[in-house]
PDB file of N, CA and C in Angstrom:
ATOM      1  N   UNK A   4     -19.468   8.087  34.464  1.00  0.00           N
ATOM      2  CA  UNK A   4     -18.646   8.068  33.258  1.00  0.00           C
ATOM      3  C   UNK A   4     -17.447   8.986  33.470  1.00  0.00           C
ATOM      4  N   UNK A   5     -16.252   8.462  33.121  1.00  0.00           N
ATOM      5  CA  UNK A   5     -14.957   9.152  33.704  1.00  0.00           C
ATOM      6  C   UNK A   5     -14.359   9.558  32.037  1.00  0.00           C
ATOM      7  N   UNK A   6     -14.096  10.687  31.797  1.00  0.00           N
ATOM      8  CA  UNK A   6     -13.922  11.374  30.203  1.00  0.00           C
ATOM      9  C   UNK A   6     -12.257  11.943  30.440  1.00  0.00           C
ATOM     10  N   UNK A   7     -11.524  11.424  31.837  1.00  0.00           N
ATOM     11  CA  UNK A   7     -10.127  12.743  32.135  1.00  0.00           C
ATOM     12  C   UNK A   7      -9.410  12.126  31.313  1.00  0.00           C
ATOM     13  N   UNK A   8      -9.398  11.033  30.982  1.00  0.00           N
ATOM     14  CA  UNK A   8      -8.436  10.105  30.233  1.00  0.00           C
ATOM     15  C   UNK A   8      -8.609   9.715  28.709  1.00  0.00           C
ATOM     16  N   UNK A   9      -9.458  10.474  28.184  1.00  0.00           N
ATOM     17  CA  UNK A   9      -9.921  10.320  26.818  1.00  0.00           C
ATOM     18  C   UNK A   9      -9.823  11.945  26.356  1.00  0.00           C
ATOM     19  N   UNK A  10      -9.337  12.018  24.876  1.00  0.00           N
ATOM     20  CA  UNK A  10      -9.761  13.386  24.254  1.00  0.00           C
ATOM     21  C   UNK A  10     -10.432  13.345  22.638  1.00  0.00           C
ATOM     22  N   UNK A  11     -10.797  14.312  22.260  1.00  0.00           N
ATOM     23  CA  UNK A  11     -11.590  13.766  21.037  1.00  0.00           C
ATOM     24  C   UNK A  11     -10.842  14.759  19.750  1.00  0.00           C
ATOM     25  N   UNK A  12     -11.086  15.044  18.798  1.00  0.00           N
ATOM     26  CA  UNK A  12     -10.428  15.964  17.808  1.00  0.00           C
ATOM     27  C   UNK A  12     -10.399  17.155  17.888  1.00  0.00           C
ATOM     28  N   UNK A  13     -11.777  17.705  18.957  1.00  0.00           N
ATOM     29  CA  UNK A  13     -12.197  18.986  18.965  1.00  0.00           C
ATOM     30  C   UNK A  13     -11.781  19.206  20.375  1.00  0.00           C
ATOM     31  N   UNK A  14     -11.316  18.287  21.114  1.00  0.00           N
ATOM     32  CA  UNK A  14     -10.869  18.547  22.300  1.00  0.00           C
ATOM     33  C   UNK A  14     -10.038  17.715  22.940  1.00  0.00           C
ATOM     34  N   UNK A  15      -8.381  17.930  22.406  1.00  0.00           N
ATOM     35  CA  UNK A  15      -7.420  16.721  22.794  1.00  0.00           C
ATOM     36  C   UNK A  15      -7.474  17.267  24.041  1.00  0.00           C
ATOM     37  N   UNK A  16      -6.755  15.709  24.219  1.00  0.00           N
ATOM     38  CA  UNK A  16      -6.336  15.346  25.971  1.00  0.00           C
ATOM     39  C   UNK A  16      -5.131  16.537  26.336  1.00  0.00           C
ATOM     40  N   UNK A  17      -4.875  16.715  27.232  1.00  0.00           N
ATOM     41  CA  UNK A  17      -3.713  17.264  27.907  1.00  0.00           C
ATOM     42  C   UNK A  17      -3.192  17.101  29.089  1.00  0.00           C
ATOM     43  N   UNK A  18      -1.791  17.319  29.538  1.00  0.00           N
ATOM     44  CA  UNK A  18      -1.534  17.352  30.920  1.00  0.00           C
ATOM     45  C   UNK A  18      -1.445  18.189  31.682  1.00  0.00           C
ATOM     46  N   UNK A  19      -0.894  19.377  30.601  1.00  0.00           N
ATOM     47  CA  UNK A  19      -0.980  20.552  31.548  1.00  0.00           C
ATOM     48  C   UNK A  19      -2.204  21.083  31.954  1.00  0.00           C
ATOM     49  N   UNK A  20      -1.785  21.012  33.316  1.00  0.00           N
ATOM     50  CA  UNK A  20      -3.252  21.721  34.343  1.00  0.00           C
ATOM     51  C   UNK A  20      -3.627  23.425  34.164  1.00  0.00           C
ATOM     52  N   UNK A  21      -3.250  24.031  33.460  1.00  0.00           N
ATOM     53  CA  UNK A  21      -3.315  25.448  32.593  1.00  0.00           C
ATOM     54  C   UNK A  21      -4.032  25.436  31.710  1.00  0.00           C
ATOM     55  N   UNK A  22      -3.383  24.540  30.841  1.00  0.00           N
ATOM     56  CA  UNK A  22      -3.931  23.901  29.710  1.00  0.00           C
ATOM     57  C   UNK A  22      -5.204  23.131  29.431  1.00  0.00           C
ATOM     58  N   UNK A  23      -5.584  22.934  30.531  1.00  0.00           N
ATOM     59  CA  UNK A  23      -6.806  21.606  29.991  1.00  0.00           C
ATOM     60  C   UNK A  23      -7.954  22.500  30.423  1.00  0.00           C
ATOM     61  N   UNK A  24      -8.911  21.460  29.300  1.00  0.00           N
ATOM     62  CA  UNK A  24     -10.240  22.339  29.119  1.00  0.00           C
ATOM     63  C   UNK A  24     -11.007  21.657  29.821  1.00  0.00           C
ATOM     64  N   UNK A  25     -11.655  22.372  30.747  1.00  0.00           N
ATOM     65  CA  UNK A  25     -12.439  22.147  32.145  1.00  0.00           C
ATOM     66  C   UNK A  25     -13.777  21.360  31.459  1.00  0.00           C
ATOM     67  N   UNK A  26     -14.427  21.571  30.490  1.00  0.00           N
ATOM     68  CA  UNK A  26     -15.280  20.966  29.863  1.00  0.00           C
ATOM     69  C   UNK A  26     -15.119  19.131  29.731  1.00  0.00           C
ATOM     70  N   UNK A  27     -13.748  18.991  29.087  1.00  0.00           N
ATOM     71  CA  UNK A  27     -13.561  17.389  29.699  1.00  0.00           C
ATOM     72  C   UNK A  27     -13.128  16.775  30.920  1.00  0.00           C
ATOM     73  N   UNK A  28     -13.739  17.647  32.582  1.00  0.00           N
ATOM     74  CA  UNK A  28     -13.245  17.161  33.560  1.00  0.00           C
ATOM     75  C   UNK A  28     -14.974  17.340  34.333  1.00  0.00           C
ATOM     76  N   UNK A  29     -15.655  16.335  34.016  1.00  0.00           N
ATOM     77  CA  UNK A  29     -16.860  17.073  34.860  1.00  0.00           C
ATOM     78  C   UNK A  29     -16.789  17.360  36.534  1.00  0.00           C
ATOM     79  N   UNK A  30     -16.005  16.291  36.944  1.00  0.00           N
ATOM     80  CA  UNK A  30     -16.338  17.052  38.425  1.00  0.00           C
ATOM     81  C   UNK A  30     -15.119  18.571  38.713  1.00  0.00           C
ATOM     82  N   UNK A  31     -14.514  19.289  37.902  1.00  0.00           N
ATOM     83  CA  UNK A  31     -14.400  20.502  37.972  1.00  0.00           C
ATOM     84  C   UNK A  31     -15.397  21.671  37.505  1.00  0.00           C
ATOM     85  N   UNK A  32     -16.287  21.316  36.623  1.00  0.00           N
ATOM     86  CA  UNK A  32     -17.428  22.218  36.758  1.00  0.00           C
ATOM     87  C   UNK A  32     -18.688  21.407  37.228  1.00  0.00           C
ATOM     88  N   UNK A  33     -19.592  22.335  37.425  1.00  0.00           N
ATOM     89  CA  UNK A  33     -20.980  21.743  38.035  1.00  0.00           C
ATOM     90  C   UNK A  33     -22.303  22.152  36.692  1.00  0.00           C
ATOM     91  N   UNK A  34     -21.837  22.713  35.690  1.00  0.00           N
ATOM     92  CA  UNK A  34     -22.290  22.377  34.929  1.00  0.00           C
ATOM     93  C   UNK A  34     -22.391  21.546  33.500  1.00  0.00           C
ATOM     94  N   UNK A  35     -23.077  21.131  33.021  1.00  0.00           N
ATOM     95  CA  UNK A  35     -23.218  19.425  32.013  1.00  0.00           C
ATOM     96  C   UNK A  35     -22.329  20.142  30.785  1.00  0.00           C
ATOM     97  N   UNK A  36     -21.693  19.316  30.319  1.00  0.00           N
ATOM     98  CA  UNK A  36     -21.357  19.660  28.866  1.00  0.00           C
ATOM     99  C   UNK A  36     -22.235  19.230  27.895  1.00  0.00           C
ATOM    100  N   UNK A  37     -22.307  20.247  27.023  1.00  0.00           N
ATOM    101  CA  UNK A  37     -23.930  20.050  26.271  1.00  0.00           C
ATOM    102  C   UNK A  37     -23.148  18.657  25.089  1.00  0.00           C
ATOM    103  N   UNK A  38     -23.625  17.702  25.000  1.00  0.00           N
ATOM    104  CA  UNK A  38     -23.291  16.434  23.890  1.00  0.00           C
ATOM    105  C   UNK A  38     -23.701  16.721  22.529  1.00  0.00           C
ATOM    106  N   UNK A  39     -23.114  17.352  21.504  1.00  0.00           N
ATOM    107  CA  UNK A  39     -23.946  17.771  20.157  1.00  0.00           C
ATOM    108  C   UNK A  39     -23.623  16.581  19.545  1.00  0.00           C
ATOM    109  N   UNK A  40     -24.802  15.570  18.900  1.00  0.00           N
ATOM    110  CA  UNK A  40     -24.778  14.124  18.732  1.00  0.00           C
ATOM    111  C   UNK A  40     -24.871  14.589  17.145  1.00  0.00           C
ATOM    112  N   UNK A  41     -25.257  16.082  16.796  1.00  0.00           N
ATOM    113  CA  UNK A  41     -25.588  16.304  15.331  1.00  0.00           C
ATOM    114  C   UNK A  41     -24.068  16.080  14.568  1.00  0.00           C
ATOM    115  N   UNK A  42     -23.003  17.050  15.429  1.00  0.00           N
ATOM    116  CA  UNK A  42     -21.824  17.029  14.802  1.00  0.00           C
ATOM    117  C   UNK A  42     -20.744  15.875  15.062  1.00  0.00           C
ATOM    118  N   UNK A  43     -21.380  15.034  16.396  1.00  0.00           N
ATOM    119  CA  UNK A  43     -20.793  13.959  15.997  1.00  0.00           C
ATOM    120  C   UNK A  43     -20.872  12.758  14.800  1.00  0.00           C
ATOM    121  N   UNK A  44     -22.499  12.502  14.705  1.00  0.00           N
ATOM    122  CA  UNK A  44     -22.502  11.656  13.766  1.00  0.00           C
ATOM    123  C   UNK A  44     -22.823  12.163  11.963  1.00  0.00           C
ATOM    124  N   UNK A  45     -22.231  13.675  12.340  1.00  0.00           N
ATOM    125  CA  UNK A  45     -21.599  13.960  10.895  1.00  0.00           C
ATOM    126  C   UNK A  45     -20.322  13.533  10.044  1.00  0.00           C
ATOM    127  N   UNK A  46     -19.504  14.169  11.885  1.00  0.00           N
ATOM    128  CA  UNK A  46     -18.388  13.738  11.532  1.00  0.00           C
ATOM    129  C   UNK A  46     -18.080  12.612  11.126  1.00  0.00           C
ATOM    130  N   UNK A  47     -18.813  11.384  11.914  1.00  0.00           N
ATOM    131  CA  UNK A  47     -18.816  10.364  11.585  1.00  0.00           C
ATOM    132  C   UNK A  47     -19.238   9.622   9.873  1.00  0.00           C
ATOM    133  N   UNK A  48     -20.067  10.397   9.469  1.00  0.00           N
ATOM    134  CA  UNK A  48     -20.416  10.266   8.020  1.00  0.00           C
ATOM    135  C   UNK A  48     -19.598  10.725   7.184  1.00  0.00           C
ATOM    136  N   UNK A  49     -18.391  11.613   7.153  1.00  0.00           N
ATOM    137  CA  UNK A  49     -17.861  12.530   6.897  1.00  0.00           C
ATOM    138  C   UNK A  49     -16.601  11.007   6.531  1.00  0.00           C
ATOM    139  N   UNK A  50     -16.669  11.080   7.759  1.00  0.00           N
ATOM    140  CA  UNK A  50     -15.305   9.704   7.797  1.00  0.00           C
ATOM    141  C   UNK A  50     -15.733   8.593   6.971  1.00  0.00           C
ATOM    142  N   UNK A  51     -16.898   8.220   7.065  1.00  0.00           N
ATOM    143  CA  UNK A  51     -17.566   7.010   6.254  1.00  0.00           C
ATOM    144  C   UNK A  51     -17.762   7.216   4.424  1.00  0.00           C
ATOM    145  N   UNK A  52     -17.690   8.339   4.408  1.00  0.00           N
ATOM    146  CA  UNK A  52     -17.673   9.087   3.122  1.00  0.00           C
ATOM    147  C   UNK A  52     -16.143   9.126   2.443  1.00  0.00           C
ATOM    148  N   UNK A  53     -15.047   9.335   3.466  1.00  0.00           N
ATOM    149  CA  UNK A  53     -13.883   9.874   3.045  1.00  0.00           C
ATOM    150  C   UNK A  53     -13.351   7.804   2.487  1.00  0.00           C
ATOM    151  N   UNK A  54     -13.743   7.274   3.136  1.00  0.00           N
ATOM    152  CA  UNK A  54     -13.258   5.927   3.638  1.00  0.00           C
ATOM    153  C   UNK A  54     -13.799   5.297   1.970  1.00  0.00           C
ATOM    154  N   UNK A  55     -14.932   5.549   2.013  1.00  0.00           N
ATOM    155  CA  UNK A  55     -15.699   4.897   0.386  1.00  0.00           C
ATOM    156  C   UNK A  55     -15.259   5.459  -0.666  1.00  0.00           C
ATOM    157  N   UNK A  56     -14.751   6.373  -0.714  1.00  0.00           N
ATOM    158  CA  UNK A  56     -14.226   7.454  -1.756  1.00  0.00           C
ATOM    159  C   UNK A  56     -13.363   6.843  -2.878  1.00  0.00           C
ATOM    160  N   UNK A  57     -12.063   5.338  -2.289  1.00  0.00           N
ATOM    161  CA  UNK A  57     -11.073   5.161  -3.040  1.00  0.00           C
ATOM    162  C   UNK A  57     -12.357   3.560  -3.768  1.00  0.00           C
ATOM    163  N   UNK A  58     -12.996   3.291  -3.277  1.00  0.00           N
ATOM    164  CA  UNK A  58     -13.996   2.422  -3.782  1.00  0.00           C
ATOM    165  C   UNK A  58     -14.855   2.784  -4.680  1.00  0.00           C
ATOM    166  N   UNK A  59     -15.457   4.352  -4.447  1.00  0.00           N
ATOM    167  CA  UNK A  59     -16.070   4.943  -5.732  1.00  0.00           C
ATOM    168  C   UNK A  59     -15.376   4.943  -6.881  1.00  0.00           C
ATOM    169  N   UNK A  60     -14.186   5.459  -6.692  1.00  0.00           N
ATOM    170  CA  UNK A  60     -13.367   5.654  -7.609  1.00  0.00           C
ATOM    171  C   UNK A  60     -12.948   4.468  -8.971  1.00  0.00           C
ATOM    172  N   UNK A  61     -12.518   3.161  -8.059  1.00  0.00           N
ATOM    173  CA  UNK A  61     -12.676   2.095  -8.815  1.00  0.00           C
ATOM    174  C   UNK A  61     -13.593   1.824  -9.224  1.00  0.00           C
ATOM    175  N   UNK A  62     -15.090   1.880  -8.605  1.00  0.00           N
ATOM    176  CA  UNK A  62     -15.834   1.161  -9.423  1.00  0.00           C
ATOM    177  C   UNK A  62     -16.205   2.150 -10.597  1.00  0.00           C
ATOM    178  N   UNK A  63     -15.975   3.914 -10.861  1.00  0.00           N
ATOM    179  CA  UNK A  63     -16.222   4.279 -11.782  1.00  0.00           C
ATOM    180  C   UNK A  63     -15.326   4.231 -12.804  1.00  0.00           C
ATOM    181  N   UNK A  64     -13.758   3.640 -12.083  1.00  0.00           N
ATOM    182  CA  UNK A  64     -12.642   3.284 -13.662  1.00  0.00           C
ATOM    183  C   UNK A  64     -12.859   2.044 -14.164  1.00  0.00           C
ATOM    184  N   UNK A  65     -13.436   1.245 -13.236  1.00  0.00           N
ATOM    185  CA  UNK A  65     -13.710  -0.173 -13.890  1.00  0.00           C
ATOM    186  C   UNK A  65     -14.870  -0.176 -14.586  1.00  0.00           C
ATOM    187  N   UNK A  66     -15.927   0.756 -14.631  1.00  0.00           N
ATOM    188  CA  UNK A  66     -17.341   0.557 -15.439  1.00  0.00           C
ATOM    189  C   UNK A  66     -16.698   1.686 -16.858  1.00  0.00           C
ATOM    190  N   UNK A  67     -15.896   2.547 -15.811  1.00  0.00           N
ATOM    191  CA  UNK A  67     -15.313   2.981 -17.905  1.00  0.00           C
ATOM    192  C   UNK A  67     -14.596   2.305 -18.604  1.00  0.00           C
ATOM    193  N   UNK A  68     -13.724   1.496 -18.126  1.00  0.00           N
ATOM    194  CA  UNK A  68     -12.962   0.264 -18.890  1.00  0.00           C
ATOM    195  C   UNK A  68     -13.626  -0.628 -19.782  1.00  0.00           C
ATOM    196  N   UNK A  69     -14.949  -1.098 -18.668  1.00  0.00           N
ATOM    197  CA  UNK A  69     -15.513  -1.901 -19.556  1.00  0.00           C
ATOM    198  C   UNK A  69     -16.092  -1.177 -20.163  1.00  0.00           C
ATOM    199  N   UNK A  70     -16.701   0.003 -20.703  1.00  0.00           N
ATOM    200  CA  UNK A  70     -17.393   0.596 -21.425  1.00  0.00           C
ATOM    201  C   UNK A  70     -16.429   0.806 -22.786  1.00  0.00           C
ATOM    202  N   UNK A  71     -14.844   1.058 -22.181  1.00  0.00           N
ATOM    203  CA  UNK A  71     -14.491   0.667 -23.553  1.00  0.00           C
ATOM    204  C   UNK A  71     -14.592  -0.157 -24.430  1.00  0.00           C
ATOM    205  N   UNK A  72     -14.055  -0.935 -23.669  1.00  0.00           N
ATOM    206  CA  UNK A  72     -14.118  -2.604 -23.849  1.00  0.00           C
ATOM    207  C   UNK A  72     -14.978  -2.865 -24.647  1.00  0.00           C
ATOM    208  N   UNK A  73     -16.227  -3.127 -24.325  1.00  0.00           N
ATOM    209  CA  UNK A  73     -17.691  -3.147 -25.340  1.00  0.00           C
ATOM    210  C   UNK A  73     -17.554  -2.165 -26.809  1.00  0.00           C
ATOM    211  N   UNK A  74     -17.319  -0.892 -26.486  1.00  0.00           N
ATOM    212  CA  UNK A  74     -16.569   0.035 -27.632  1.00  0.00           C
ATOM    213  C   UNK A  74     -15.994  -0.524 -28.732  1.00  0.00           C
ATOM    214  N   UNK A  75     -14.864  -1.332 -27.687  1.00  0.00           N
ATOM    215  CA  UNK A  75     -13.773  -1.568 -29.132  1.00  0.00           C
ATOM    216  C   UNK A  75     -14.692  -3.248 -29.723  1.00  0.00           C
ATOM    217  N   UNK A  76     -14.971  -3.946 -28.903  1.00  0.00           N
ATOM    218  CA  UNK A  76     -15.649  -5.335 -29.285  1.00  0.00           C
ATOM    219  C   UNK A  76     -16.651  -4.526 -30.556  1.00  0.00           C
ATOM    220  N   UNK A  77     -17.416  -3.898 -30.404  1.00  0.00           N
ATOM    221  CA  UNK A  77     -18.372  -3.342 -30.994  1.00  0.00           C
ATOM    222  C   UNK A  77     -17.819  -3.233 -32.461  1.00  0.00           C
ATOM    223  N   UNK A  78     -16.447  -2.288 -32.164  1.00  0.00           N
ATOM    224  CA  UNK A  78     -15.638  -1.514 -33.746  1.00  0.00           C
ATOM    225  C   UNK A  78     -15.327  -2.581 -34.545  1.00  0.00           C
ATOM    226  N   UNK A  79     -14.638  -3.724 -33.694  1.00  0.00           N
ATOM    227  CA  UNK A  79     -14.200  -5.260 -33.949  1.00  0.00           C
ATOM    228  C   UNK A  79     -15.153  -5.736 -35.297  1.00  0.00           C
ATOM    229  N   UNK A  80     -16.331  -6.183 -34.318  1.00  0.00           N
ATOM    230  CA  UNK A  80     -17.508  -6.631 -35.399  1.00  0.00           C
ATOM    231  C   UNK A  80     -17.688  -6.060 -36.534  1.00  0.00           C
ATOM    232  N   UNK A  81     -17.615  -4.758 -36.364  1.00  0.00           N
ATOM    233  CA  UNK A  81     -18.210  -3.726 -37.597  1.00  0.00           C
ATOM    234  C   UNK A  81     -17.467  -3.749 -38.515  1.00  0.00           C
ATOM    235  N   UNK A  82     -15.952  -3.850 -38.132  1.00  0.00           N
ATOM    236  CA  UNK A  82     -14.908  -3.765 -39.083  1.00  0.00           C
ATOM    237  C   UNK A  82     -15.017  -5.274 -39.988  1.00  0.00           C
ATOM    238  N   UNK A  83     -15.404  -6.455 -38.973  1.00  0.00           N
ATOM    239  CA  UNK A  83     -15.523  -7.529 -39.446  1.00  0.00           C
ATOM    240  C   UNK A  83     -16.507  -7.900 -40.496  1.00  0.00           C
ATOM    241  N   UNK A  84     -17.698  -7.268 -40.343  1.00  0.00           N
ATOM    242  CA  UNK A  84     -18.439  -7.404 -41.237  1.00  0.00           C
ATOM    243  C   UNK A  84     -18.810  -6.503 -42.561  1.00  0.00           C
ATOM    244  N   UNK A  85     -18.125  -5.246 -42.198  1.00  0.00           N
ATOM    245  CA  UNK A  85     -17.869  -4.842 -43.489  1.00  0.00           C
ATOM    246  C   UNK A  85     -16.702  -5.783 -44.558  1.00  0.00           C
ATOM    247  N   UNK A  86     -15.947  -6.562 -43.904  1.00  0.00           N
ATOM    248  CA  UNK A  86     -14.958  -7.395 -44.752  1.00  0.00           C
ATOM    249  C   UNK A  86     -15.785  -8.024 -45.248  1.00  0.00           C
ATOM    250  N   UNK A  87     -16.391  -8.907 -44.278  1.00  0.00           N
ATOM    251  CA  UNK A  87     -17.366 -10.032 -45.251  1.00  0.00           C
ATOM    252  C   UNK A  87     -17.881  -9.794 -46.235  1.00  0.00           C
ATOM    253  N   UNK A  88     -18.724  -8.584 -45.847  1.00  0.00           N
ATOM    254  CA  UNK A  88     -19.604  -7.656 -47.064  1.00  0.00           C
ATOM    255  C   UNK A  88     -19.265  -7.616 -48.206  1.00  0.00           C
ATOM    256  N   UNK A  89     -17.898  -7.010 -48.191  1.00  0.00           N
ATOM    257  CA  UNK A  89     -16.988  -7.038 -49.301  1.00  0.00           C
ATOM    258  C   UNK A  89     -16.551  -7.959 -50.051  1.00  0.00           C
ATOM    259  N   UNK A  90     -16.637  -9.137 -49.356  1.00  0.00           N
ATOM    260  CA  UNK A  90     -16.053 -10.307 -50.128  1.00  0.00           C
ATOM    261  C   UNK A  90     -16.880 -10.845 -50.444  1.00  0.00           C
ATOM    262  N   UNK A  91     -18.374 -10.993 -49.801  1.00  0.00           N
ATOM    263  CA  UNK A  91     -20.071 -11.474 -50.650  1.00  0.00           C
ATOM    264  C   UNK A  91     -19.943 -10.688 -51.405  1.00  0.00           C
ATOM    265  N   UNK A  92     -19.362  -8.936 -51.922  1.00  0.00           N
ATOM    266  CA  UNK A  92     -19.956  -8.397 -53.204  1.00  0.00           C
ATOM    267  C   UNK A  92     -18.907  -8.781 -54.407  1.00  0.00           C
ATOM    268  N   UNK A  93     -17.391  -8.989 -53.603  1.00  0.00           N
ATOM    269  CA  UNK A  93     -16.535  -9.836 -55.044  1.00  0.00           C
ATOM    270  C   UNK A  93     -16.967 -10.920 -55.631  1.00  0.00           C
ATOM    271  N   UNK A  94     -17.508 -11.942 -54.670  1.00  0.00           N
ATOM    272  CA  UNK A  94     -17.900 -13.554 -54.625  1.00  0.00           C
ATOM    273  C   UNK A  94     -18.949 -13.188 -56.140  1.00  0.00           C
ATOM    274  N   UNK A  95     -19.864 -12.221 -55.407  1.00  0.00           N
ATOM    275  CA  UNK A  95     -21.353 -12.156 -56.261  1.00  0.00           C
ATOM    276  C   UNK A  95     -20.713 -11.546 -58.090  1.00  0.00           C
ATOM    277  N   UNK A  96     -20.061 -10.749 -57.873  1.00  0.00           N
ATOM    278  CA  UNK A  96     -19.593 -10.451 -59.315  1.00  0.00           C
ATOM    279  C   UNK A  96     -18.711 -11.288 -59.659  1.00  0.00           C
ATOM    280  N   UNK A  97     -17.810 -12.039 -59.357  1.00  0.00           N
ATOM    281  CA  UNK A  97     -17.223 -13.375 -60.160  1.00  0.00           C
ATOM    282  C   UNK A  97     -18.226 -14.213 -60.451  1.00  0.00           C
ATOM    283  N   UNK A  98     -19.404 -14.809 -59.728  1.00  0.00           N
ATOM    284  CA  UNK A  98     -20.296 -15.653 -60.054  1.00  0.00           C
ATOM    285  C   UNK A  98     -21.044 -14.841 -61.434  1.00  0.00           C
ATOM    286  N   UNK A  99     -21.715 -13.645 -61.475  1.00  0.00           N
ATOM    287  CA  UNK A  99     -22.238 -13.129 -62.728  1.00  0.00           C
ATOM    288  C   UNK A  99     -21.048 -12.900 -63.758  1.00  0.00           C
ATOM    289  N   UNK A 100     -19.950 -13.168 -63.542  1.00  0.00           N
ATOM    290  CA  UNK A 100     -19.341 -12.869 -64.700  1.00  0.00           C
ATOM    291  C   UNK A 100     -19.236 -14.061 -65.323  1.00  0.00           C
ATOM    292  N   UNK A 101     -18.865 -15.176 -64.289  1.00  0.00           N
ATOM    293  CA  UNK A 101     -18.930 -16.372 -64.774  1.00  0.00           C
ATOM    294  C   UNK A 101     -20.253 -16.838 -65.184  1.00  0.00           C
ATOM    295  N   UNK A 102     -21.313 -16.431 -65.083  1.00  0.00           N
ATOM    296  CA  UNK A 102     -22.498 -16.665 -65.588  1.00  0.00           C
ATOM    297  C   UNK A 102     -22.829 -16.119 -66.720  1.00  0.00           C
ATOM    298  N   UNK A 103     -21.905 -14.546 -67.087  1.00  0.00           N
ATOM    299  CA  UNK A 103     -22.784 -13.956 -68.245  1.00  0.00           C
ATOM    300  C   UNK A 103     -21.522 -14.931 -69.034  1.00  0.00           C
ATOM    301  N   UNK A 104     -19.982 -15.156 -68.573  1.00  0.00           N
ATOM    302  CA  UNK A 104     -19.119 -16.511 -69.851  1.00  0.00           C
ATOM    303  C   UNK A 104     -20.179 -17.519 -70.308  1.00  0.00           C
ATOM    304  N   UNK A 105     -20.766 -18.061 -69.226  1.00  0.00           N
ATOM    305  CA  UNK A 105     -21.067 -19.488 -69.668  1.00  0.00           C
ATOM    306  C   UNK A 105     -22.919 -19.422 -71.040  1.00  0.00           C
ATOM    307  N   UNK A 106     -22.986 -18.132 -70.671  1.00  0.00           N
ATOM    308  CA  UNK A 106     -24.221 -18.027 -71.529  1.00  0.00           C
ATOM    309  C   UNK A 106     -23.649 -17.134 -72.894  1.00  0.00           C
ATOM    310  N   UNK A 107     -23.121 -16.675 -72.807  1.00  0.00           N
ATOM    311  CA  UNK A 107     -22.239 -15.793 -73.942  1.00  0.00           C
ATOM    312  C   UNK A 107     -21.892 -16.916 -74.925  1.00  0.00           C
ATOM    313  N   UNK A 108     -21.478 -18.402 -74.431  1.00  0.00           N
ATOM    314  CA  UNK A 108     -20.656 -19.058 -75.420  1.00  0.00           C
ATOM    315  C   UNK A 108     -21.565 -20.338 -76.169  1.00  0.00           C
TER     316      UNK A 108
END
């Protein structure tokens, strides 16, 4: 596996030969570079996390929207049926008034 031509976040590439970290050149040292697979596939979650983030987001403005939504449908009805209400309790007292006329006479 040849790594001289690749660099990673924690260890960019370079050209200068001063500069470069002997760790991404294995046949300049003779010992292994230790592979920490913990902080890679954090990082990696890290990224997978950052990536879902603008998706969380929508789906929690779109479930409050509709939560309005239902809200105002809700106020809608209520308002609606207190009208009705109101107009079964006019309906009902014109009918008894017209009932106590027609027995009155």
């Amino acid at each position: 596996m040849n790594t001289i031509g690749t660099g990673t976040i924690d260890r960019p590439v370079t050209r200068d030969p001063q500069k470069q970290d002997f760790a991404m050149n294995p046949s300049l040292t003779d010992t292994p570079v230790p592979v920490n697979t913990d902080a890679i596939e954090s990082r990696q979650n890290r990224n997978l996390a950052m990536q879902l983030i603008p998706e969380a987001l929508a789906r929690a403005h779109m479930h409050e929207r509709l939560q309005e939504a239902e809200s105002e449908r809700r106020a809608h009805r209520l308002a609606a049926a207190r009208r009705m209400q109101r107009r079964a309790e006019r309906a009902s007292l014109r009918a008894r008034r017209a009932l106590a006329m027609a027995v009155m006479q």
